Coordinates of C-alpha atoms and ligand atoms in Angstrom, one line a residue:
M1 CA 21.7 26.3 -1.6
Y2 CA 22.9 24.7 -4.8
K3 CA 24.4 26.7 -7.6
Y4 CA 22.7 24.5 -10.2
K5 CA 19.7 22.2 -10.1
V6 CA 19.3 20.0 -13.2
S7 CA 16.6 17.6 -14.2
I8 CA 17.6 14.7 -16.4
L9 CA 14.7 13.3 -18.3
G10 CA 15.7 9.8 -19.5
T11 CA 17.9 7.5 -17.5
G12 CA 19.8 5.5 -20.2
F13 CA 23.6 5.7 -20.7
I14 CA 23.7 9.4 -21.5
G15 CA 21.2 10.4 -18.9
L16 CA 22.5 8.5 -15.9
C17 CA 26.2 9.0 -16.6
S18 CA 25.6 12.8 -16.9
A19 CA 23.5 12.7 -13.8
A20 CA 26.1 10.9 -11.7
C21 CA 29.0 13.1 -13.0
F22 CA 27.1 16.3 -12.3
A23 CA 26.1 15.1 -8.8
Q24 CA 29.7 14.3 -8.1
K25 CA 30.5 18.0 -8.7
D26 CA 27.9 19.3 -6.3
I27 CA 25.2 19.9 -8.9
K28 CA 21.8 18.9 -7.6
V29 CA 20.3 16.4 -10.0
I30 CA 16.7 15.2 -10.1
A31 CA 16.4 12.4 -12.7
S32 CA 13.1 11.1 -13.9
T33 CA 11.9 7.9 -15.4
H34 CA 8.6 6.1 -15.8
D35 CA 10.2 2.8 -14.8
K36 CA 9.5 2.2 -11.1
E37 CA 12.1 -0.4 -10.6
K38 CA 14.8 1.7 -12.2
A39 CA 13.9 4.8 -10.1
Q40 CA 14.1 2.6 -7.0
M41 CA 17.6 1.4 -8.0
I42 CA 18.8 4.9 -8.7
N43 CA 17.5 6.1 -5.4
D44 CA 19.2 3.2 -3.7
G45 CA 22.5 4.2 -5.3
I46 CA 22.6 1.1 -7.6
A47 CA 23.4 1.4 -11.3
P48 CA 20.5 -0.2 -13.3
F49 CA 22.8 -1.3 -16.1
Y50 CA 26.5 -2.0 -16.5
E51 CA 28.8 0.8 -17.5
A52 CA 32.4 1.0 -16.4
G53 CA 32.8 3.2 -13.3
L54 CA 29.1 4.1 -13.0
A55 CA 28.3 1.7 -10.1
E56 CA 31.2 3.0 -8.0
M57 CA 30.3 6.6 -8.7
M58 CA 26.6 6.0 -7.7
D59 CA 27.6 4.2 -4.6
E60 CA 29.9 7.0 -3.6
I61 CA 27.2 9.6 -4.1
K62 CA 24.7 7.5 -2.2
N63 CA 27.1 7.2 0.8
N64 CA 28.4 10.8 0.9
K65 CA 25.8 13.1 -0.7
P66 CA 22.6 11.2 -1.3
D67 CA 20.5 14.4 -1.8
L68 CA 22.5 15.3 -4.9
L69 CA 21.1 12.5 -7.0
T70 CA 17.5 11.4 -6.7
C71 CA 15.1 9.9 -9.2
L72 CA 11.3 10.7 -9.5
L73 CA 8.5 9.0 -11.3
D74 CA 7.2 12.4 -12.0
P75 CA 8.9 14.4 -14.8
V76 CA 6.7 17.5 -14.2
K77 CA 7.8 17.8 -10.6
S78 CA 11.5 17.2 -11.5
V79 CA 11.3 20.1 -14.1
I80 CA 9.5 22.4 -11.6
D81 CA 12.1 21.8 -8.9
T82 CA 15.1 22.6 -11.2
D83 CA 16.5 25.4 -13.4
I84 CA 17.8 23.4 -16.3
S85 CA 16.2 20.3 -17.9
M86 CA 18.1 17.9 -20.1
I87 CA 16.2 15.6 -22.5
T88 CA 18.2 12.4 -22.7
Q89 CA 15.6 10.0 -24.1
G90 CA 16.3 7.3 -26.6
T91 CA 15.6 7.9 -30.3
P92 CA 15.2 4.4 -31.6
M93 CA 14.9 3.3 -35.2
R94 CA 11.4 2.7 -36.6
K95 CA 10.6 -0.3 -38.8
D96 CA 11.1 1.8 -41.9
K97 CA 14.5 2.8 -40.5
S98 CA 13.6 6.4 -39.9
I99 CA 14.0 8.0 -36.4
D100 CA 11.3 7.4 -33.8
L101 CA 10.9 10.7 -31.9
S102 CA 7.9 9.6 -29.7
F103 CA 9.9 9.7 -26.4
I104 CA 11.2 13.2 -27.3
E105 CA 7.7 14.3 -28.1
S106 CA 6.1 13.0 -24.8
T107 CA 9.0 14.5 -22.8
A108 CA 8.5 17.9 -24.4
R109 CA 4.8 17.7 -23.4
E110 CA 5.8 17.0 -19.8
I111 CA 8.2 19.9 -19.8
G112 CA 5.4 22.1 -21.2
E113 CA 3.1 21.0 -18.4
A114 CA 5.7 21.9 -15.9
L115 CA 6.5 25.3 -17.4
K116 CA 2.8 26.1 -17.4
K117 CA 3.0 26.0 -13.6
K118 CA 6.3 27.8 -13.3
N119 CA 7.1 31.5 -13.5
K120 CA 10.9 31.4 -13.5
Y121 CA 13.0 31.3 -16.7
H122 CA 14.0 27.7 -17.4
L123 CA 16.5 26.2 -19.8
V124 CA 15.7 23.1 -21.8
V125 CA 18.6 21.2 -23.4
V126 CA 18.1 18.4 -25.9
R127 CA 21.0 15.9 -25.5
S128 CA 19.5 13.0 -27.5
T129 CA 20.5 12.4 -31.1
V130 CA 17.8 14.0 -33.2
V131 CA 17.4 14.9 -36.8
P132 CA 17.8 18.6 -37.7
G133 CA 14.7 20.7 -36.9
T134 CA 13.6 18.5 -33.9
A135 CA 14.7 20.9 -31.1
R136 CA 13.1 23.9 -32.7
N137 CA 10.1 22.5 -34.5
M138 CA 9.1 19.7 -32.1
V139 CA 10.5 20.4 -28.7
G140 CA 10.3 24.2 -28.7
K141 CA 6.9 24.2 -30.4
I142 CA 5.3 21.6 -28.1
I143 CA 6.6 23.4 -25.0
T144 CA 5.2 26.7 -26.3
E145 CA 1.8 25.2 -27.2
V146 CA 1.4 23.3 -23.9
S147 CA 2.8 25.9 -21.5
G148 CA 1.7 29.1 -23.3
K149 CA 5.2 30.4 -22.7
Q150 CA 7.6 31.9 -25.2
P151 CA 11.0 30.5 -26.2
G152 CA 13.7 33.1 -25.8
K153 CA 11.6 35.0 -23.2
D154 CA 10.2 32.5 -20.7
F155 CA 12.4 29.6 -21.5
G156 CA 15.7 28.9 -23.2
L157 CA 16.3 26.1 -25.7
C158 CA 19.6 24.4 -26.6
M159 CA 20.7 21.3 -28.4
Q160 CA 23.9 19.8 -27.1
P161 CA 24.8 16.5 -28.7
E162 CA 26.6 13.9 -26.6
F163 CA 29.6 11.9 -28.0
L164 CA 29.8 9.1 -25.4
A165 CA 30.9 5.6 -26.4
E166 CA 29.6 2.7 -24.4
G167 CA 32.2 1.5 -22.0
R168 CA 33.7 4.9 -21.8
S169 CA 30.6 7.0 -21.0
I170 CA 32.0 8.3 -17.6
E171 CA 35.4 9.2 -19.0
D172 CA 33.8 10.8 -22.1
T173 CA 31.4 12.8 -19.9
L174 CA 34.2 14.0 -17.6
Y175 CA 36.8 14.7 -20.3
P176 CA 35.1 15.6 -23.6
D177 CA 37.2 16.9 -26.5
R178 CA 34.7 19.6 -27.4
I179 CA 31.3 20.8 -26.3
V180 CA 28.9 21.7 -29.0
I181 CA 26.1 24.1 -28.0
G182 CA 23.3 24.7 -30.5
E183 CA 21.3 27.7 -29.3
F184 CA 17.8 29.1 -29.9
D185 CA 19.2 32.5 -28.9
Q186 CA 22.3 33.9 -27.2
K187 CA 20.8 33.9 -23.7
S188 CA 20.1 30.2 -23.9
G189 CA 23.6 29.3 -25.2
S190 CA 25.3 31.6 -22.6
M191 CA 23.4 30.0 -19.7
L192 CA 24.5 26.5 -20.8
Q193 CA 28.1 27.7 -21.4
E194 CA 28.2 29.1 -17.9
F195 CA 26.9 25.8 -16.5
Y196 CA 29.7 23.9 -18.3
E197 CA 32.3 26.5 -17.2
Y198 CA 31.3 25.7 -13.6
F199 CA 31.2 21.9 -14.2
Y200 CA 34.4 21.5 -16.2
G201 CA 36.6 24.3 -14.8
D202 CA 40.1 23.9 -16.0
H203 CA 39.3 21.1 -18.5
L204 CA 37.9 23.8 -20.8
K205 CA 41.4 25.0 -21.5
K206 CA 41.8 21.9 -23.7
C207 CA 38.1 21.6 -24.7
P208 CA 36.7 24.2 -27.0
I209 CA 33.0 25.2 -26.7
L210 CA 31.5 25.7 -30.1
R211 CA 28.3 27.7 -30.4
M212 CA 26.0 27.5 -33.4
N213 CA 22.3 27.3 -34.2
L214 CA 20.1 24.4 -33.1
E215 CA 20.1 22.6 -36.5
S216 CA 23.8 22.8 -37.0
A217 CA 24.4 21.2 -33.6
E218 CA 21.9 18.4 -34.4
L219 CA 23.8 17.7 -37.6
V220 CA 27.2 17.7 -35.9
K221 CA 26.2 14.5 -34.1
Y222 CA 25.3 12.8 -37.3
G223 CA 28.4 14.1 -38.9
N224 CA 30.5 12.3 -36.3
N225 CA 28.7 9.0 -36.3
C226 CA 28.5 8.9 -40.1
L227 CA 32.2 9.7 -40.5
L228 CA 33.2 7.0 -38.0
S229 CA 30.9 4.5 -39.7
T230 CA 32.5 5.6 -43.0
K231 CA 36.0 4.9 -41.7
I232 CA 35.0 1.4 -40.7
S233 CA 33.3 0.6 -44.0
Y234 CA 36.3 2.2 -45.8
A235 CA 38.6 -0.1 -44.0
N236 CA 36.4 -3.1 -44.8
E237 CA 36.3 -2.0 -48.5
F238 CA 40.1 -2.1 -48.4
A239 CA 40.0 -5.4 -46.6
N240 CA 38.2 -6.7 -49.7
F241 CA 40.8 -5.1 -52.0
A242 CA 43.6 -6.7 -49.9
E243 CA 42.0 -10.1 -50.3
L244 CA 42.5 -9.8 -54.0
V245 CA 46.3 -9.9 -53.7
P246 CA 47.9 -12.7 -51.7
G247 CA 50.2 -11.3 -49.0
V248 CA 48.6 -7.9 -48.8
D249 CA 47.5 -7.1 -45.2
V250 CA 44.7 -4.6 -44.7
A251 CA 45.9 -4.0 -41.1
Q252 CA 49.3 -2.8 -42.4
V253 CA 47.6 -0.8 -45.2
M254 CA 45.3 1.0 -42.8
K255 CA 48.1 1.7 -40.4
G256 CA 50.0 3.4 -43.3
V257 CA 46.9 5.3 -44.2
G258 CA 46.0 6.3 -40.7
L259 CA 49.4 7.8 -39.8
D260 CA 48.8 10.6 -42.3
Y261 CA 48.4 13.5 -39.9
R262 CA 45.1 14.4 -41.7
V263 CA 43.5 11.1 -41.1
S264 CA 44.1 9.4 -37.6
P265 CA 44.4 5.6 -37.3
K266 CA 41.3 5.3 -35.1
F267 CA 38.2 3.5 -36.5
L268 CA 40.2 2.0 -39.4
N269 CA 40.1 -1.6 -38.1
A270 CA 38.6 -3.9 -40.7
G271 CA 36.4 -6.7 -39.4
V272 CA 32.9 -8.2 -39.3
G273 CA 31.5 -4.6 -39.3
F274 CA 30.0 -2.2 -36.8
G275 CA 27.2 -2.8 -34.5
G276 CA 25.7 -1.1 -31.5
S277 CA 22.7 1.1 -30.9
C278 CA 24.1 4.2 -32.5
F279 CA 25.9 3.8 -35.9
H280 CA 23.3 1.7 -37.6
K281 CA 20.4 3.7 -36.2
D282 CA 22.0 7.2 -36.9
V283 CA 23.2 6.5 -40.4
N284 CA 19.8 5.2 -41.3
A285 CA 18.0 8.1 -39.5
I286 CA 19.9 10.8 -41.3
K287 CA 19.6 9.0 -44.6
A288 CA 15.8 8.7 -44.2
W289 CA 15.6 12.3 -43.1
S290 CA 17.6 13.6 -46.1
K291 CA 15.4 11.5 -48.4
S292 CA 12.3 13.0 -46.9
K293 CA 13.7 16.4 -47.9
G294 CA 14.4 15.3 -51.5
Y295 CA 18.1 14.3 -51.3
T296 CA 19.1 10.7 -51.6
S297 CA 22.5 9.9 -50.0
R298 CA 24.5 7.5 -52.1
L299 CA 27.4 7.5 -49.6
L300 CA 25.4 6.4 -46.6
E301 CA 23.7 3.6 -48.6
A302 CA 27.1 2.3 -49.5
I303 CA 28.4 2.4 -45.9
L304 CA 25.5 0.4 -44.7
G305 CA 25.7 -2.1 -47.6
I306 CA 29.4 -2.7 -47.1
N307 CA 28.8 -3.2 -43.3
D308 CA 26.0 -5.7 -43.8
D309 CA 28.0 -7.6 -46.4
Q310 CA 30.9 -8.2 -44.0
A311 CA 28.7 -10.7 -42.1
I312 CA 28.1 -12.6 -45.3
H313 CA 31.7 -12.4 -46.3
I314 CA 33.0 -14.0 -43.0
V315 CA 30.7 -16.9 -43.7
D316 CA 32.0 -17.2 -47.2
I317 CA 35.5 -17.2 -45.9
A318 CA 34.6 -19.9 -43.4
E319 CA 33.2 -22.1 -46.2
Q320 CA 36.2 -21.5 -48.4
L321 CA 38.4 -22.7 -45.4
A322 CA 36.3 -25.6 -44.0
G323 CA 34.2 -26.6 -47.0
K324 CA 30.4 -26.7 -46.8
L325 CA 29.4 -26.0 -43.2
A326 CA 25.8 -27.4 -43.2
G327 CA 25.7 -30.2 -40.6
K328 CA 29.0 -29.2 -39.0
K329 CA 29.4 -27.7 -35.5
I330 CA 30.3 -24.0 -35.8
T331 CA 31.6 -21.8 -33.0
L332 CA 31.2 -18.1 -32.6
L333 CA 33.6 -16.4 -30.2
G334 CA 32.1 -13.2 -29.0
L335 CA 28.5 -12.1 -29.4
S336 CA 28.2 -8.6 -28.0
F337 CA 28.6 -5.7 -30.4
K338 CA 32.0 -4.8 -29.0
P339 CA 34.1 -5.9 -26.0
G340 CA 33.4 -4.4 -22.6
T341 CA 29.6 -4.6 -22.8
D342 CA 26.8 -7.1 -22.9
D343 CA 24.9 -5.0 -25.3
M344 CA 23.6 -7.0 -28.3
R345 CA 21.9 -4.2 -30.2
E346 CA 22.7 -4.5 -33.9
A347 CA 25.6 -6.8 -33.0
P348 CA 27.4 -8.3 -36.0
S349 CA 26.9 -11.7 -34.5
I350 CA 23.2 -11.4 -35.2
R351 CA 23.9 -10.9 -38.9
V352 CA 26.4 -13.7 -39.0
V353 CA 23.9 -16.1 -37.3
N354 CA 21.2 -15.1 -39.8
E355 CA 23.5 -15.8 -42.7
L356 CA 24.5 -19.2 -41.2
L357 CA 20.9 -20.2 -40.8
K358 CA 20.1 -19.0 -44.3
R359 CA 22.7 -21.6 -45.5
K360 CA 21.1 -24.2 -43.3
I361 CA 24.0 -24.2 -40.9
S362 CA 22.2 -24.7 -37.6
N363 CA 24.6 -26.4 -35.2
I364 CA 25.9 -23.1 -33.9
V365 CA 27.5 -22.7 -30.5
G366 CA 28.3 -19.2 -29.1
Y367 CA 30.4 -18.0 -26.2
D368 CA 30.8 -14.5 -24.9
P369 CA 32.4 -13.5 -21.6
K370 CA 29.6 -11.0 -20.6
S371 CA 26.5 -11.4 -22.8
K372 CA 25.3 -14.9 -22.0
E373 CA 21.9 -13.5 -20.8
T374 CA 21.4 -10.7 -23.3
A375 CA 22.5 -13.0 -26.2
G376 CA 20.2 -15.7 -24.9
K377 CA 17.3 -13.3 -25.1
E378 CA 18.4 -12.2 -28.6
F379 CA 18.9 -15.6 -30.1
G380 CA 16.4 -17.8 -28.3
N381 CA 17.0 -21.4 -29.5
K382 CA 18.7 -20.3 -32.8
I383 CA 22.1 -21.0 -31.2
K384 CA 23.4 -22.7 -28.1
I385 CA 25.2 -20.4 -25.7
V386 CA 27.8 -22.0 -23.5
G387 CA 29.7 -20.7 -20.4
T388 CA 33.3 -21.4 -21.4
I389 CA 35.7 -21.2 -24.4
D390 CA 36.4 -24.9 -23.9
E391 CA 32.8 -25.9 -24.3
A392 CA 32.4 -23.6 -27.3
L393 CA 35.4 -25.1 -29.1
K394 CA 34.9 -28.7 -28.2
D395 CA 34.4 -30.9 -31.3
S396 CA 33.8 -27.7 -33.4
E397 CA 34.7 -27.8 -37.1
C398 CA 35.1 -24.1 -37.6
A399 CA 35.5 -21.1 -35.2
L400 CA 34.6 -17.5 -36.1
L401 CA 36.1 -14.8 -34.0
I402 CA 33.4 -12.1 -33.9
T403 CA 34.2 -9.8 -30.9
E404 CA 37.7 -9.0 -29.8
W405 CA 37.5 -9.7 -26.0
D406 CA 40.8 -9.8 -24.3
E407 CA 40.4 -13.4 -23.2
F408 CA 40.3 -14.5 -26.9
K409 CA 43.5 -12.6 -27.6
T410 CA 45.6 -14.9 -25.4
L411 CA 44.5 -18.1 -27.2
K412 CA 47.3 -19.8 -29.1
P413 CA 47.0 -22.1 -32.2
E414 CA 47.4 -25.1 -29.9
D415 CA 44.3 -24.1 -27.9
F416 CA 42.2 -24.4 -31.0
K417 CA 44.0 -27.6 -32.1
K418 CA 43.5 -29.3 -28.8
R419 CA 39.8 -28.6 -28.5
M420 CA 38.4 -28.6 -32.0
K421 CA 37.5 -31.6 -34.2
T422 CA 39.0 -29.7 -37.2
P423 CA 40.9 -26.6 -36.3
N424 CA 39.5 -24.1 -38.8
L425 CA 39.6 -20.5 -37.5
V426 CA 38.5 -17.3 -39.1
D427 CA 39.7 -14.1 -37.4
G428 CA 36.9 -11.6 -37.9
R429 CA 38.7 -8.9 -35.9
R430 CA 42.3 -9.3 -36.8
I431 CA 43.5 -10.1 -33.2
Y432 CA 45.8 -13.0 -34.0
P433 CA 49.4 -12.8 -35.3
Y434 CA 48.8 -13.7 -38.9
E435 CA 52.0 -15.6 -39.7
E436 CA 52.0 -17.8 -36.6
F437 CA 48.4 -18.7 -36.9
D438 CA 48.6 -19.2 -40.6
S439 CA 51.5 -21.6 -40.3
K440 CA 50.0 -23.7 -37.5
L441 CA 46.2 -23.8 -38.2
N442 CA 43.7 -23.8 -41.0
F443 CA 43.4 -20.1 -40.7
R444 CA 41.9 -17.1 -42.5
A445 CA 41.5 -13.5 -41.5
I446 CA 39.5 -10.6 -42.8
G447 CA 41.7 -8.5 -45.1
R448 CA 44.5 -10.9 -45.8
I449 CA 45.0 -14.1 -47.8
S450 CA 48.2 -16.1 -47.6
I451 CA 50.7 -16.1 -50.4
K452 CA 50.3 -19.9 -50.6
Q453 CA 46.6 -19.6 -51.1
K454 CA 44.7 -18.7 -54.3
K455 CA 41.2 -17.3 -53.9
Ligands
UGA1 C1 29.4 5.4 -30.9 C2 30.4 6.6 -31.0 O1 31.8 6.1 -31.0 C3 30.2 7.6 -29.9 O2 31.1 8.7 -30.1 C4 28.7 8.1 -30.0 O3 28.5 9.0 -29.0 C5 27.9 6.9 -29.8 O4 28.1 5.9 -30.8 C6 26.4 7.3 -29.8 O5 26.0 7.8 -30.8 O6 25.8 7.3 -28.7 P1 29.4 3.1 -29.5 O7 28.3 2.7 -30.4 O8 29.2 2.9 -28.1 O9 29.8 4.7 -29.7 O10 30.7 2.2 -29.9 P2 32.0 2.4 -30.7 O11 33.1 2.2 -29.9 O12 32.0 3.6 -31.6 O13 31.9 1.1 -31.7 C7 30.8 0.9 -32.6 C8 31.0 -0.3 -33.5 O14 32.1 -0.1 -34.4 C9 31.5 -1.6 -32.7 O15 30.7 -2.7 -33.2 C10 32.9 -1.8 -33.1 O16 33.3 -3.1 -33.0 C11 33.0 -1.2 -34.5 N1 34.3 -0.8 -34.9 C12 34.9 0.3 -34.3 C13 34.9 -1.4 -36.0 O17 34.4 -2.4 -36.6 N2 36.2 -0.9 -36.4 C14 36.8 0.1 -35.7 O18 37.9 0.5 -36.2 C15 36.1 0.7 -34.7

């Protein structure tokens, strides 16, 4: 009845966005999770977390074609009832900063259990970000051991990294710029390619499918996230250079650099550094992996170091501007790791708060348009989280712009002057017109110091 039946094992951003997009194109999807509440929500057509466009898509599927997307609490059954299984589990960072593959391992076991009971060829696709060797030596091996079946004969194995950015997951799923297929053998890769030819149709005219071995595909994902992190740390390094010369502006410098046709201006915005569940985790994971193989990466060490230092640097700038901050009320504008999400994972605001507390600056008020709840959980009573910009700025002696939400972009120097006790502002994301703010406020910005100012 359905041309394709796909099981999605793991219902986070990648899993659920893929599931909804597939179902919308008449692919029968059986998702699976061990979380009862989440499964119920998915079956009710409700998105269990916020991601732009996902709720609408799930609602539409529920109303028009409810059979196309269901969620079970039984991964074995979801594998048995489908032809392709995609592993979309999280691969968090361990305490020692290496990759935690335990969810991948247990999912591989569940697939093995299912394939033991199944006599038809089945394709297993790893979509999670995993260090080279995981698909073959962990997933393939465990399935073989548990099921007694042979990869290449009884089941196929692919590794297809995802490149979704939070807030754009649906768009990135529907319109990727390339599809990378790592394959155990040609048959596995061809089956996955045919699936995507069916799913993407004409979009493939502008989206190449690259086929390679499993380990190369695993490394492509790290190649991307490490390069994007490198670009950000590179821009931040140049922000520090720019601050050595009054009048030099890192934003102009990076624009000049980025317009070189070999570079691209994207991800060259200097600021308080990168956050989120991916860059930090992935750079650390591949660094730990290479070290375990006898190669120590100096580049990745530097990228992480520069990133961490930006949080210290913004506090230094604030103290240069406003004097010693201990005992003063400080405002953080923006707490989530980027605009458009309430995700606090590895958010730069956490590093900034830790630095402030280290310097005994404890009267900290934070405001974020979306992350009141998640930030509340993250910070506990370390900072006071308020519900409006007004409250956050009231009587404050120094404001630090941490996340570039649109509602902060419309603030004028007068808005800070009116509300704050002393209008000291540090622009940690370069969203304010420098000349105007510098002439009307006590103002500093990452990557630029004023001609009138000596460091
Ligand atoms: C990132 C990648 O962009 C995705 O391609 C990848 O699939 C995903 O990780 C993943 O591995 O799952 P994401 O973490 O959602 O996506 O967010 P980004 O938009 O990449 O931003 C990450 C951080 O970099 C944010 O804190 C952002 O503020 C910061 N950033 C970004 C900068 O500081 N400067 C820039 O120029 C760009």
